[in-house]
Amino acid sequence: MGGFTSAAEHLGLTRSAVGKAMARLEARLATRLFHRTTRVQSLTDDGQIYYEHCARAQAELQAAEAQMASGRHEMTGRLRVSMPVLFGRHCIAPILLNLARQHPSLDLHLSFSDRTVDVLAEGFDLAIRSGLLGTESEGLRARKLGVQRKRVCASPAYLAAHGRPLSTAELAAHSILLYRRADRVNVWQLPDATGRIVNTPLNSRLQLDDLEAIADAATAGLGLAWLPEWLVRERLRTGQLVSVLDDQPGGTVDCYALWPSVAHMPLRLRLAVDALVEQLPKSMDPIVD
């Protein structure tokens, strides 16, 4: 280790400036860091301890900077993702898990919850949302992933007992299974008499906060349900459920990826969003009758 002269040359400063900086540091620490003679400077015991701590701190900073840089160029590091429970399990998770299989250095943390998480406060890197984006998306970037198509359906037994509705107006005479979450009912979006898609308020004695439970109730013959195609595709294929009002346009729900607005988007986040944009629509393809 050289003296103040070598340090000054390395830093592009004068020897006097380096000496004054070290004097200020010693004053702040209230300890002597150097033995000084007219020919050489050497570290005191306290100076050696302080130097070793500083060297470790510098190494940690360099490692952090290297990891940040590699995160922009390599598929590595942790990715925390929040998603709705069923939509996440059926449509989102398979895509992201396949991405993790392709990139062994990716640490993938998936969180399944139907509540609207605070992406920034809860430390998520990515969140999946369905429906209109509200004020909770402020401070976030958003990208549309695809469209969820929905169908009104019921079991063959229910339709045999209660008849098949031929228009939206006839729904009022039927048993309706509604999705309710956090004291808010998911209003069906169906065409009015002019064909315009509008909110269709319906009364129901059966309200559930789980879409799969609604599909089970519809399959059991308890009423009509308005559900995403990806959830009931297999039940429709096997005839457990039957789609009704097929000659009328049904409502759709947009789904989005949200992430904190950052100057440099890590590669792991960008590739995850790109994979969802490319592959998610395939998992929500319309049913071919």
PDB file of C-alpha atoms in Angstrom:
ATOM      1  CA  MET A   1       0.000   0.000   0.000  1.00  0.00           C
ATOM      2  CA  GLY A   2       1.515   3.338  -1.041  1.00  0.00           C
ATOM      3  CA  GLY A   3       1.505   6.607   0.813  1.00  0.00           C
ATOM      4  CA  PHE A   4      -0.510   9.791   0.318  1.00  0.00           C
ATOM      5  CA  THR A   5       1.520  10.683  -2.784  1.00  0.00           C
ATOM      6  CA  SER A   6       0.533   7.450  -4.547  1.00  0.00           C
ATOM      7  CA  ALA A   7      -3.072   7.874  -3.478  1.00  0.00           C
ATOM      8  CA  ALA A   8      -3.119  11.427  -4.792  1.00  0.00           C
ATOM      9  CA  GLU A   9      -1.777  10.323  -8.173  1.00  0.00           C
ATOM     10  CA  HIS A  10      -4.344   7.517  -8.393  1.00  0.00           C
ATOM     11  CA  LEU A  11      -7.239   9.844  -7.533  1.00  0.00           C
ATOM     12  CA  GLY A  12      -6.036  12.796  -9.574  1.00  0.00           C
ATOM     13  CA  LEU A  13      -5.772  15.010  -6.500  1.00  0.00           C
ATOM     14  CA  THR A  14      -2.972  16.864  -4.779  1.00  0.00           C
ATOM     15  CA  ARG A  15      -1.137  15.270  -1.873  1.00  0.00           C
ATOM     16  CA  SER A  16      -2.349  18.129   0.316  1.00  0.00           C
ATOM     17  CA  ALA A  17      -6.017  17.393  -0.584  1.00  0.00           C
ATOM     18  CA  VAL A  18      -5.597  13.720   0.321  1.00  0.00           C
ATOM     19  CA  GLY A  19      -3.933  14.627   3.614  1.00  0.00           C
ATOM     20  CA  LYS A  20      -6.719  17.041   4.539  1.00  0.00           C
ATOM     21  CA  ALA A  21      -9.382  14.455   3.646  1.00  0.00           C
ATOM     22  CA  MET A  22      -7.718  11.883   5.896  1.00  0.00           C
ATOM     23  CA  ALA A  23      -7.446  14.430   8.712  1.00  0.00           C
ATOM     24  CA  ARG A  24     -11.197  15.103   8.462  1.00  0.00           C
ATOM     25  CA  LEU A  25     -11.925  11.372   8.519  1.00  0.00           C
ATOM     26  CA  GLU A  26      -9.774  10.881  11.639  1.00  0.00           C
ATOM     27  CA  ALA A  27     -11.553  13.767  13.312  1.00  0.00           C
ATOM     28  CA  ARG A  28     -14.966  12.290  12.509  1.00  0.00           C
ATOM     29  CA  LEU A  29     -13.943   8.844  13.783  1.00  0.00           C
ATOM     30  CA  ALA A  30     -12.125  10.340  16.779  1.00  0.00           C
ATOM     31  CA  THR A  31      -9.188   8.013  16.239  1.00  0.00           C
ATOM     32  CA  ARG A  32      -5.793   8.039  14.569  1.00  0.00           C
ATOM     33  CA  LEU A  33      -5.672   5.961  11.380  1.00  0.00           C
ATOM     34  CA  PHE A  34      -2.065   6.580  10.276  1.00  0.00           C
ATOM     35  CA  HIS A  35       1.395   6.780  11.780  1.00  0.00           C
ATOM     36  CA  ARG A  36       3.006   9.701   9.984  1.00  0.00           C
ATOM     37  CA  THR A  37       6.730  10.354   9.522  1.00  0.00           C
ATOM     38  CA  THR A  38       8.545  12.620   7.115  1.00  0.00           C
ATOM     39  CA  ARG A  39       9.235   9.648   4.826  1.00  0.00           C
ATOM     40  CA  VAL A  40       6.263   7.253   5.072  1.00  0.00           C
ATOM     41  CA  GLN A  41       2.757   6.752   6.373  1.00  0.00           C
ATOM     42  CA  SER A  42       1.598   3.455   7.853  1.00  0.00           C
ATOM     43  CA  LEU A  43      -1.712   2.291   9.294  1.00  0.00           C
ATOM     44  CA  THR A  44      -2.362   2.162  13.004  1.00  0.00           C
ATOM     45  CA  ASP A  45      -4.190  -0.855  14.443  1.00  0.00           C
ATOM     46  CA  ASP A  46      -7.464   1.092  14.249  1.00  0.00           C
ATOM     47  CA  GLY A  47      -6.561   2.161  10.721  1.00  0.00           C
ATOM     48  CA  GLN A  48      -6.015  -1.463   9.661  1.00  0.00           C
ATOM     49  CA  ILE A  49      -9.400  -2.515  11.101  1.00  0.00           C
ATOM     50  CA  TYR A  50     -11.157   0.391   9.378  1.00  0.00           C
ATOM     51  CA  TYR A  51      -9.419  -0.372   6.082  1.00  0.00           C
ATOM     52  CA  GLU A  52     -10.515  -4.037   6.185  1.00  0.00           C
ATOM     53  CA  HIS A  53     -14.133  -3.041   6.794  1.00  0.00           C
ATOM     54  CA  CYS A  54     -13.981  -0.523   3.948  1.00  0.00           C
ATOM     55  CA  ALA A  55     -12.475  -3.122   1.620  1.00  0.00           C
ATOM     56  CA  ARG A  56     -15.293  -5.561   2.402  1.00  0.00           C
ATOM     57  CA  ALA A  57     -17.905  -2.839   1.898  1.00  0.00           C
ATOM     58  CA  GLN A  58     -16.395  -1.921  -1.463  1.00  0.00           C
ATOM     59  CA  ALA A  59     -16.410  -5.566  -2.527  1.00  0.00           C
ATOM     60  CA  GLU A  60     -20.103  -5.859  -1.564  1.00  0.00           C
ATOM     61  CA  LEU A  61     -20.946  -2.748  -3.606  1.00  0.00           C
ATOM     62  CA  GLN A  62     -19.056  -4.079  -6.609  1.00  0.00           C
ATOM     63  CA  ALA A  63     -20.850  -7.423  -6.301  1.00  0.00           C
ATOM     64  CA  ALA A  64     -24.232  -5.655  -6.093  1.00  0.00           C
ATOM     65  CA  GLU A  65     -23.440  -3.549  -9.164  1.00  0.00           C
ATOM     66  CA  ALA A  66     -22.320  -6.658 -11.054  1.00  0.00           C
ATOM     67  CA  GLN A  67     -25.547  -8.459 -10.118  1.00  0.00           C
ATOM     68  CA  MET A  68     -27.656  -5.490 -11.230  1.00  0.00           C
ATOM     69  CA  ALA A  69     -25.803  -5.422 -14.536  1.00  0.00           C
ATOM     70  CA  SER A  70     -26.130  -9.178 -15.048  1.00  0.00           C
ATOM     71  CA  GLY A  71     -29.847  -8.943 -14.294  1.00  0.00           C
ATOM     72  CA  ARG A  72     -30.168  -6.755 -17.371  1.00  0.00           C
ATOM     73  CA  HIS A  73     -28.272  -9.185 -19.574  1.00  0.00           C
ATOM     74  CA  GLU A  74     -28.776 -12.633 -18.017  1.00  0.00           C
ATOM     75  CA  MET A  75     -31.895 -14.531 -16.916  1.00  0.00           C
ATOM     76  CA  THR A  76     -30.938 -14.621 -13.249  1.00  0.00           C
ATOM     77  CA  GLY A  77     -32.159 -13.365  -9.881  1.00  0.00           C
ATOM     78  CA  ARG A  78     -35.510 -13.387  -8.094  1.00  0.00           C
ATOM     79  CA  LEU A  79     -38.882 -12.653  -9.701  1.00  0.00           C
ATOM     80  CA  ARG A  80     -41.874 -12.219  -7.348  1.00  0.00           C
ATOM     81  CA  VAL A  81     -45.219 -12.468  -9.122  1.00  0.00           C
ATOM     82  CA  SER A  82     -48.755 -11.916  -7.771  1.00  0.00           C
ATOM     83  CA  MET A  83     -51.745 -13.346  -9.627  1.00  0.00           C
ATOM     84  CA  PRO A  84     -55.427 -14.265  -9.094  1.00  0.00           C
ATOM     85  CA  VAL A  85     -55.830 -17.776  -7.709  1.00  0.00           C
ATOM     86  CA  LEU A  86     -57.657 -19.668 -10.464  1.00  0.00           C
ATOM     87  CA  PHE A  87     -56.535 -17.614 -13.432  1.00  0.00           C
ATOM     88  CA  GLY A  88     -53.008 -17.856 -12.109  1.00  0.00           C
ATOM     89  CA  ARG A  89     -53.131 -21.595 -11.551  1.00  0.00           C
ATOM     90  CA  HIS A  90     -54.783 -22.444 -14.872  1.00  0.00           C
ATOM     91  CA  CYS A  91     -53.222 -19.916 -17.233  1.00  0.00           C
ATOM     92  CA  ILE A  92     -50.316 -17.900 -15.781  1.00  0.00           C
ATOM     93  CA  ALA A  93     -48.315 -20.316 -13.634  1.00  0.00           C
ATOM     94  CA  PRO A  94     -47.754 -22.958 -16.370  1.00  0.00           C
ATOM     95  CA  ILE A  95     -46.117 -20.319 -18.590  1.00  0.00           C
ATOM     96  CA  LEU A  96     -43.886 -18.930 -15.847  1.00  0.00           C
ATOM     97  CA  LEU A  97     -42.925 -22.366 -14.543  1.00  0.00           C
ATOM     98  CA  ASN A  98     -41.881 -23.356 -18.040  1.00  0.00           C
ATOM     99  CA  LEU A  99     -39.752 -20.203 -18.163  1.00  0.00           C
ATOM    100  CA  ALA A 100     -38.108 -21.217 -14.867  1.00  0.00           C
ATOM    101  CA  ARG A 101     -37.442 -24.681 -16.304  1.00  0.00           C
ATOM    102  CA  GLN A 102     -35.621 -23.094 -19.228  1.00  0.00           C
ATOM    103  CA  HIS A 103     -33.562 -20.772 -16.991  1.00  0.00           C
ATOM    104  CA  PRO A 104     -32.151 -22.584 -13.906  1.00  0.00           C
ATOM    105  CA  SER A 105     -30.653 -19.360 -12.476  1.00  0.00           C
ATOM    106  CA  LEU A 106     -34.111 -17.753 -12.194  1.00  0.00           C
ATOM    107  CA  ASP A 107     -35.607 -17.734  -8.671  1.00  0.00           C
ATOM    108  CA  LEU A 108     -39.382 -17.662  -9.202  1.00  0.00           C
ATOM    109  CA  HIS A 109     -41.705 -16.778  -6.298  1.00  0.00           C
ATOM    110  CA  LEU A 110     -45.412 -17.068  -7.200  1.00  0.00           C
ATOM    111  CA  SER A 111     -48.151 -15.679  -4.950  1.00  0.00           C
ATOM    112  CA  PHE A 112     -51.805 -16.623  -5.549  1.00  0.00           C
ATOM    113  CA  SER A 113     -54.406 -14.238  -4.142  1.00  0.00           C
ATOM    114  CA  ASP A 114     -57.673 -12.728  -5.356  1.00  0.00           C
ATOM    115  CA  ARG A 115     -57.113  -9.509  -3.425  1.00  0.00           C
ATOM    116  CA  THR A 116     -55.622  -6.484  -5.167  1.00  0.00           C
ATOM    117  CA  VAL A 117     -52.056  -6.399  -3.868  1.00  0.00           C
ATOM    118  CA  ASP A 118     -50.021  -3.216  -3.479  1.00  0.00           C
ATOM    119  CA  VAL A 119     -47.225  -4.027  -5.914  1.00  0.00           C
ATOM    120  CA  LEU A 120     -44.805  -1.379  -4.651  1.00  0.00           C
ATOM    121  CA  ALA A 121     -45.494  -1.656  -0.908  1.00  0.00           C
ATOM    122  CA  GLU A 122     -45.440  -5.469  -0.912  1.00  0.00           C
ATOM    123  CA  GLY A 123     -42.325  -5.778  -3.030  1.00  0.00           C
ATOM    124  CA  PHE A 124     -43.717  -7.591  -6.073  1.00  0.00           C
ATOM    125  CA  ASP A 125     -41.835  -7.441  -9.354  1.00  0.00           C
ATOM    126  CA  LEU A 126     -44.893  -8.318 -11.433  1.00  0.00           C
ATOM    127  CA  ALA A 127     -48.658  -8.533 -10.905  1.00  0.00           C
ATOM    128  CA  ILE A 128     -51.397  -9.961 -13.118  1.00  0.00           C
ATOM    129  CA  ARG A 129     -54.740  -8.139 -13.124  1.00  0.00           C
ATOM    130  CA  SER A 130     -58.062  -8.747 -14.835  1.00  0.00           C
ATOM    131  CA  GLY A 131     -60.579  -6.049 -15.673  1.00  0.00           C
ATOM    132  CA  LEU A 132     -60.273  -2.282 -15.717  1.00  0.00           C
ATOM    133  CA  LEU A 133     -57.170  -0.775 -14.159  1.00  0.00           C
ATOM    134  CA  GLY A 134     -57.900   1.704 -11.379  1.00  0.00           C
ATOM    135  CA  THR A 135     -55.911   4.167  -9.319  1.00  0.00           C
ATOM    136  CA  GLU A 136     -53.995   1.278  -7.727  1.00  0.00           C
ATOM    137  CA  SER A 137     -52.002   1.048 -10.965  1.00  0.00           C
ATOM    138  CA  GLU A 138     -50.446   4.498 -10.475  1.00  0.00           C
ATOM    139  CA  GLY A 139     -46.654   4.384 -10.449  1.00  0.00           C
ATOM    140  CA  LEU A 140     -46.715   1.138 -12.435  1.00  0.00           C
ATOM    141  CA  ARG A 141     -46.165   0.182 -16.041  1.00  0.00           C
ATOM    142  CA  ALA A 142     -48.877  -1.910 -17.717  1.00  0.00           C
ATOM    143  CA  ARG A 143     -49.037  -4.173 -20.749  1.00  0.00           C
ATOM    144  CA  LYS A 144     -52.123  -5.929 -22.055  1.00  0.00           C
ATOM    145  CA  LEU A 145     -51.684  -9.703 -22.122  1.00  0.00           C
ATOM    146  CA  GLY A 146     -54.905 -10.852 -23.733  1.00  0.00           C
ATOM    147  CA  VAL A 147     -58.674 -11.099 -23.476  1.00  0.00           C
ATOM    148  CA  GLN A 148     -60.676 -13.545 -21.402  1.00  0.00           C
ATOM    149  CA  ARG A 149     -63.886 -14.551 -23.165  1.00  0.00           C
ATOM    150  CA  LYS A 150     -66.836 -15.568 -21.022  1.00  0.00           C
ATOM    151  CA  ARG A 151     -69.883 -17.738 -21.566  1.00  0.00           C
ATOM    152  CA  VAL A 152     -73.272 -18.149 -19.936  1.00  0.00           C
ATOM    153  CA  CYS A 153     -73.677 -21.842 -19.240  1.00  0.00           C
ATOM    154  CA  ALA A 154     -75.731 -24.382 -17.301  1.00  0.00           C
ATOM    155  CA  SER A 155     -76.028 -28.140 -16.909  1.00  0.00           C
ATOM    156  CA  PRO A 156     -78.225 -30.168 -19.291  1.00  0.00           C
ATOM    157  CA  ALA A 157     -80.355 -31.193 -16.291  1.00  0.00           C
ATOM    158  CA  TYR A 158     -81.014 -27.569 -15.323  1.00  0.00           C
ATOM    159  CA  LEU A 159     -81.985 -26.605 -18.882  1.00  0.00           C
ATOM    160  CA  ALA A 160     -84.267 -29.647 -19.171  1.00  0.00           C
ATOM    161  CA  ALA A 161     -86.055 -28.624 -15.967  1.00  0.00           C
ATOM    162  CA  HIS A 162     -86.200 -24.838 -16.442  1.00  0.00           C
ATOM    163  CA  GLY A 163     -85.877 -24.237 -20.162  1.00  0.00           C
ATOM    164  CA  ARG A 164     -83.147 -22.587 -22.211  1.00  0.00           C
ATOM    165  CA  PRO A 165     -83.028 -18.761 -22.126  1.00  0.00           C
ATOM    166  CA  LEU A 166     -83.103 -17.291 -25.627  1.00  0.00           C
ATOM    167  CA  SER A 167     -82.370 -13.664 -24.712  1.00  0.00           C
ATOM    168  CA  THR A 168     -80.793 -11.631 -21.971  1.00  0.00           C
ATOM    169  CA  ALA A 169     -84.239 -10.484 -20.856  1.00  0.00           C
ATOM    170  CA  GLU A 170     -85.227 -14.086 -20.063  1.00  0.00           C
ATOM    171  CA  LEU A 171     -82.406 -14.466 -17.514  1.00  0.00           C
ATOM    172  CA  ALA A 172     -84.548 -12.799 -14.856  1.00  0.00           C
ATOM    173  CA  ALA A 173     -86.764 -15.904 -14.774  1.00  0.00           C
ATOM    174  CA  HIS A 174     -83.822 -18.215 -14.013  1.00  0.00           C
ATOM    175  CA  SER A 175     -81.693 -19.162 -11.037  1.00  0.00           C
ATOM    176  CA  ILE A 176     -78.432 -17.226 -11.300  1.00  0.00           C
ATOM    177  CA  LEU A 177     -75.083 -18.065  -9.743  1.00  0.00           C
ATOM    178  CA  LEU A 178     -73.168 -14.873  -8.975  1.00  0.00           C
ATOM    179  CA  TYR A 179     -69.556 -14.231  -8.089  1.00  0.00           C
ATOM    180  CA  ARG A 180     -69.183 -11.944  -5.082  1.00  0.00           C
ATOM    181  CA  ARG A 181     -65.898 -10.824  -3.572  1.00  0.00           C
ATOM    182  CA  ALA A 182     -65.238  -8.242  -0.857  1.00  0.00           C
ATOM    183  CA  ASP A 183     -68.933  -7.274  -0.804  1.00  0.00           C
ATOM    184  CA  ARG A 184     -68.880  -6.523  -4.534  1.00  0.00           C
ATOM    185  CA  VAL A 185     -70.908  -8.581  -7.008  1.00  0.00           C
ATOM    186  CA  ASN A 186     -69.367  -9.264 -10.408  1.00  0.00           C
ATOM    187  CA  VAL A 187     -72.032  -7.857 -12.722  1.00  0.00           C
ATOM    188  CA  TRP A 188     -72.642  -9.796 -15.932  1.00  0.00           C
ATOM    189  CA  GLN A 189     -71.817  -7.862 -19.112  1.00  0.00           C
ATOM    190  CA  LEU A 190     -74.215  -8.949 -21.832  1.00  0.00           C
ATOM    191  CA  PRO A 191     -75.986  -7.380 -24.852  1.00  0.00           C
ATOM    192  CA  ASP A 192     -79.125  -5.299 -24.366  1.00  0.00           C
ATOM    193  CA  ALA A 193     -82.041  -5.175 -26.838  1.00  0.00           C
ATOM    194  CA  THR A 194     -79.911  -3.131 -29.257  1.00  0.00           C
ATOM    195  CA  GLY A 195     -76.940  -5.517 -29.054  1.00  0.00           C
ATOM    196  CA  ARG A 196     -74.825  -3.114 -27.027  1.00  0.00           C
ATOM    197  CA  ILE A 197     -72.781  -4.737 -24.233  1.00  0.00           C
ATOM    198  CA  VAL A 198     -74.018  -3.369 -20.896  1.00  0.00           C
ATOM    199  CA  ASN A 199     -73.952  -4.302 -17.234  1.00  0.00           C
ATOM    200  CA  THR A 200     -76.821  -6.718 -16.607  1.00  0.00           C
ATOM    201  CA  PRO A 201     -77.878  -6.624 -12.929  1.00  0.00           C
ATOM    202  CA  LEU A 202     -79.344  -9.943 -11.809  1.00  0.00           C
ATOM    203  CA  ASN A 203     -80.729 -11.107  -8.488  1.00  0.00           C
ATOM    204  CA  SER A 204     -79.450 -14.305  -6.967  1.00  0.00           C
ATOM    205  CA  ARG A 205     -79.859 -16.270  -3.766  1.00  0.00           C
ATOM    206  CA  LEU A 206     -76.604 -18.140  -4.497  1.00  0.00           C
ATOM    207  CA  GLN A 207     -73.480 -15.965  -4.365  1.00  0.00           C
ATOM    208  CA  LEU A 208     -69.994 -17.463  -4.086  1.00  0.00           C
ATOM    209  CA  ASP A 209     -66.503 -15.967  -3.941  1.00  0.00           C
ATOM    210  CA  ASP A 210     -64.801 -18.768  -5.894  1.00  0.00           C
ATOM    211  CA  LEU A 211     -65.233 -19.240  -9.652  1.00  0.00           C
ATOM    212  CA  GLU A 212     -64.535 -22.975  -9.561  1.00  0.00           C
ATOM    213  CA  ALA A 213     -67.204 -23.417  -6.881  1.00  0.00           C
ATOM    214  CA  ILE A 214     -69.616 -21.578  -9.185  1.00  0.00           C
ATOM    215  CA  ALA A 215     -68.686 -23.946 -12.018  1.00  0.00           C
ATOM    216  CA  ASP A 216     -69.307 -26.889  -9.662  1.00  0.00           C
ATOM    217  CA  ALA A 217     -72.695 -25.459  -8.664  1.00  0.00           C
ATOM    218  CA  ALA A 218     -73.681 -24.959 -12.300  1.00  0.00           C
ATOM    219  CA  THR A 219     -72.594 -28.512 -13.121  1.00  0.00           C
ATOM    220  CA  ALA A 220     -74.747 -29.741 -10.231  1.00  0.00           C
ATOM    221  CA  GLY A 221     -77.796 -28.073 -11.819  1.00  0.00           C
ATOM    222  CA  LEU A 222     -78.211 -25.155  -9.421  1.00  0.00           C
ATOM    223  CA  GLY A 223     -78.446 -22.416 -12.040  1.00  0.00           C
ATOM    224  CA  LEU A 224     -76.883 -20.397 -14.820  1.00  0.00           C
ATOM    225  CA  ALA A 225     -73.307 -19.162 -14.507  1.00  0.00           C
ATOM    226  CA  TRP A 226     -71.219 -16.611 -16.448  1.00  0.00           C
ATOM    227  CA  LEU A 227     -67.686 -17.966 -16.489  1.00  0.00           C
ATOM    228  CA  PRO A 228     -64.395 -17.669 -18.390  1.00  0.00           C
ATOM    229  CA  GLU A 229     -63.953 -20.116 -21.245  1.00  0.00           C
ATOM    230  CA  TRP A 230     -60.577 -21.289 -19.924  1.00  0.00           C
ATOM    231  CA  LEU A 231     -62.270 -22.448 -16.717  1.00  0.00           C
ATOM    232  CA  VAL A 232     -65.214 -24.357 -18.236  1.00  0.00           C
ATOM    233  CA  ARG A 233     -63.671 -25.489 -21.534  1.00  0.00           C
ATOM    234  CA  GLU A 234     -63.368 -29.138 -20.459  1.00  0.00           C
ATOM    235  CA  ARG A 235     -66.850 -29.229 -18.898  1.00  0.00           C
ATOM    236  CA  LEU A 236     -68.323 -27.834 -22.114  1.00  0.00           C
ATOM    237  CA  ARG A 237     -66.355 -30.329 -24.204  1.00  0.00           C
ATOM    238  CA  THR A 238     -67.605 -33.295 -22.171  1.00  0.00           C
ATOM    239  CA  GLY A 239     -71.188 -32.017 -21.971  1.00  0.00           C
ATOM    240  CA  GLN A 240     -71.253 -31.436 -18.211  1.00  0.00           C
ATOM    241  CA  LEU A 241     -72.146 -27.846 -19.038  1.00  0.00           C
ATOM    242  CA  VAL A 242     -73.941 -26.366 -22.041  1.00  0.00           C
ATOM    243  CA  SER A 243     -73.352 -22.875 -23.400  1.00  0.00           C
ATOM    244  CA  VAL A 244     -76.444 -20.700 -23.906  1.00  0.00           C
ATOM    245  CA  LEU A 245     -77.083 -17.361 -25.656  1.00  0.00           C
ATOM    246  CA  ASP A 246     -74.387 -18.311 -28.177  1.00  0.00           C
ATOM    247  CA  ASP A 247     -75.986 -16.188 -30.912  1.00  0.00           C
ATOM    248  CA  GLN A 248     -75.400 -13.056 -28.836  1.00  0.00           C
ATOM    249  CA  PRO A 249     -72.026 -11.427 -28.139  1.00  0.00           C
ATOM    250  CA  GLY A 250     -70.756 -12.114 -24.661  1.00  0.00           C
ATOM    251  CA  GLY A 251     -68.681  -9.935 -22.422  1.00  0.00           C
ATOM    252  CA  THR A 252     -64.910 -10.073 -22.314  1.00  0.00           C
ATOM    253  CA  VAL A 253     -62.349  -9.179 -19.646  1.00  0.00           C
ATOM    254  CA  ASP A 254     -58.937  -7.740 -20.466  1.00  0.00           C
ATOM    255  CA  CYS A 255     -55.940  -8.971 -18.485  1.00  0.00           C
ATOM    256  CA  TYR A 256     -52.754  -7.015 -17.832  1.00  0.00           C
ATOM    257  CA  ALA A 257     -49.224  -7.351 -16.533  1.00  0.00           C
ATOM    258  CA  LEU A 258     -48.206  -4.594 -14.092  1.00  0.00           C
ATOM    259  CA  TRP A 259     -44.729  -3.851 -12.768  1.00  0.00           C
ATOM    260  CA  PRO A 260     -42.944  -0.976 -11.036  1.00  0.00           C
ATOM    261  CA  SER A 261     -41.797   1.761 -13.388  1.00  0.00           C
ATOM    262  CA  VAL A 262     -38.008   1.482 -13.552  1.00  0.00           C
ATOM    263  CA  ALA A 263     -35.357   3.042 -15.779  1.00  0.00           C
ATOM    264  CA  HIS A 264     -33.797  -0.333 -16.634  1.00  0.00           C
ATOM    265  CA  MET A 265     -36.145  -3.311 -16.868  1.00  0.00           C
ATOM    266  CA  PRO A 266     -34.350  -6.493 -15.696  1.00  0.00           C
ATOM    267  CA  LEU A 267     -34.109  -9.175 -18.338  1.00  0.00           C
ATOM    268  CA  ARG A 268     -35.952 -11.695 -16.140  1.00  0.00           C
ATOM    269  CA  LEU A 269     -38.954  -9.349 -15.935  1.00  0.00           C
ATOM    270  CA  ARG A 270     -38.948  -8.432 -19.616  1.00  0.00           C
ATOM    271  CA  LEU A 271     -38.744 -12.084 -20.735  1.00  0.00           C
ATOM    272  CA  ALA A 272     -41.515 -13.080 -18.313  1.00  0.00           C
ATOM    273  CA  VAL A 273     -43.849 -10.409 -19.690  1.00  0.00           C
ATOM    274  CA  ASP A 274     -42.903 -11.292 -23.275  1.00  0.00           C
ATOM    275  CA  ALA A 275     -43.633 -14.977 -22.606  1.00  0.00           C
ATOM    276  CA  LEU A 276     -47.060 -14.129 -21.189  1.00  0.00           C
ATOM    277  CA  VAL A 277     -47.920 -11.851 -24.135  1.00  0.00           C
ATOM    278  CA  GLU A 278     -46.935 -14.578 -26.597  1.00  0.00           C
ATOM    279  CA  GLN A 279     -48.363 -17.648 -24.880  1.00  0.00           C
ATOM    280  CA  LEU A 280     -51.300 -16.545 -22.715  1.00  0.00           C
ATOM    281  CA  PRO A 281     -53.773 -15.944 -25.588  1.00  0.00           C
ATOM    282  CA  LYS A 282     -53.249 -19.571 -26.659  1.00  0.00           C
ATOM    283  CA  SER A 283     -54.384 -20.803 -23.250  1.00  0.00           C
ATOM    284  CA  MET A 284     -57.531 -18.658 -23.583  1.00  0.00           C
ATOM    285  CA  ASP A 285     -58.396 -19.550 -27.179  1.00  0.00           C
ATOM    286  CA  PRO A 286     -62.126 -19.651 -27.959  1.00  0.00           C
ATOM    287  CA  ILE A 287     -63.781 -23.041 -27.898  1.00  0.00           C
ATOM    288  CA  VAL A 288     -64.450 -24.531 -31.321  1.00  0.00           C
ATOM    289  CA  ASP A 289     -67.936 -26.007 -31.255  1.00  0.00           C
TER     290      ASP A 289
END
